[in-house]
Amino acid sequence: MSFALMGDMILCARSAISLRPSARIGLVPDCGSTWLLPRLVGKARSVELSLMGERLPAEKALEWGSGQSRL
């Protein structure tokens, strides 16, 4: 997910999932995603993804990101 957030455009299949595995293995999120993700999906959703380590389906990611202002 961290590398995808760094791009200007994110393109993925409907069957794709995004994941923040750092929560599952006890590491700090990497690649600047702690700065990027809250600005793209909001603070509450970012914290949820970071702490829970659950899979985010592509369609839900599109829904969350729609209408958000870019950096």
GROMACS .gro file of C-alpha atoms in nm:
model
   71
    1MET     CA    1   0.000   0.000   0.000
    2SER     CA    2   0.282   0.241   0.083
    3PHE     CA    3   0.431   0.234  -0.267
    4ALA     CA    4   0.092   0.278  -0.430
    5LEU     CA    5   0.025   0.589  -0.219
    6MET     CA    6   0.340   0.753  -0.356
    7GLY     CA    7   0.211   0.748  -0.713
    8ASP     CA    8   0.015   1.017  -0.893
    9MET     CA    9  -0.249   0.765  -0.996
   10ILE     CA   10  -0.342   0.428  -0.850
   11LEU     CA   11  -0.474   0.165  -1.088
   12CYS     CA   12  -0.583  -0.178  -0.965
   13ALA     CA   13  -0.822  -0.461  -1.047
   14ARG     CA   14  -1.155  -0.493  -0.867
   15SER     CA   15  -1.019  -0.807  -0.701
   16ALA     CA   16  -0.711  -0.626  -0.561
   17ILE     CA   17  -0.665  -0.566  -0.191
   18SER     CA   18  -0.451  -0.320   0.002
   19LEU     CA   19  -0.293  -0.410   0.331
   20ARG     CA   20  -0.084  -0.248   0.605
   21PRO     CA   21   0.097  -0.558   0.732
   22SER     CA   22   0.312  -0.365   0.979
   23ALA     CA   23   0.043  -0.398   1.248
   24ARG     CA   24   0.049  -0.776   1.215
   25ILE     CA   25   0.425  -0.805   1.261
   26GLY     CA   26   0.484  -0.528   1.515
   27LEU     CA   27   0.660  -0.272   1.293
   28VAL     CA   28   0.605   0.096   1.225
   29PRO     CA   29   0.435   0.173   0.889
   30ASP     CA   30   0.695   0.248   0.623
   31CYS     CA   31   0.764   0.461   0.314
   32GLY     CA   32   0.595   0.775   0.441
   33SER     CA   33   0.253   0.615   0.457
   34THR     CA   34   0.190   0.766   0.802
   35TRP     CA   35   0.198   1.105   0.631
   36LEU     CA   36   0.026   1.012   0.303
   37LEU     CA   37  -0.263   0.790   0.412
   38PRO     CA   38  -0.440   1.030   0.653
   39ARG     CA   39  -0.437   1.298   0.384
   40LEU     CA   40  -0.600   1.065   0.132
   41VAL     CA   41  -0.859   0.878   0.340
   42GLY     CA   42  -0.885   1.078   0.662
   43LYS     CA   43  -0.734   1.033   1.006
   44ALA     CA   44  -0.989   0.789   1.150
   45ARG     CA   45  -0.974   0.551   0.855
   46SER     CA   46  -0.595   0.573   0.847
   47VAL     CA   47  -0.568   0.482   1.214
   48GLU     CA   48  -0.812   0.194   1.162
   49LEU     CA   49  -0.602   0.052   0.877
   50SER     CA   50  -0.279   0.101   1.068
   51LEU     CA   51  -0.390  -0.059   1.394
   52MET     CA   52  -0.618  -0.336   1.273
   53GLY     CA   53  -0.407  -0.464   0.981
   54GLU     CA   54  -0.718  -0.572   0.789
   55ARG     CA   55  -0.748  -0.607   0.412
   56LEU     CA   56  -0.896  -0.314   0.221
   57PRO     CA   57  -1.077  -0.422  -0.098
   58ALA     CA   58  -1.023  -0.208  -0.408
   59GLU     CA   59  -1.386  -0.096  -0.429
   60LYS     CA   60  -1.387   0.023  -0.067
   61ALA     CA   61  -1.056   0.204  -0.125
   62LEU     CA   62  -1.210   0.380  -0.425
   63GLU     CA   63  -1.511   0.478  -0.215
   64TRP     CA   64  -1.291   0.612   0.066
   65GLY     CA   65  -1.064   0.803  -0.172
   66SER     CA   66  -1.337   0.953  -0.390
   67GLY     CA   67  -1.375   1.323  -0.342
   68GLN     CA   68  -1.067   1.358  -0.121
   69SER     CA   69  -0.840   1.646  -0.199
   70ARG     CA   70  -0.494   1.555  -0.315
   71LEU     CA   71  -0.175   1.674  -0.150
   0.00000   0.00000   0.00000
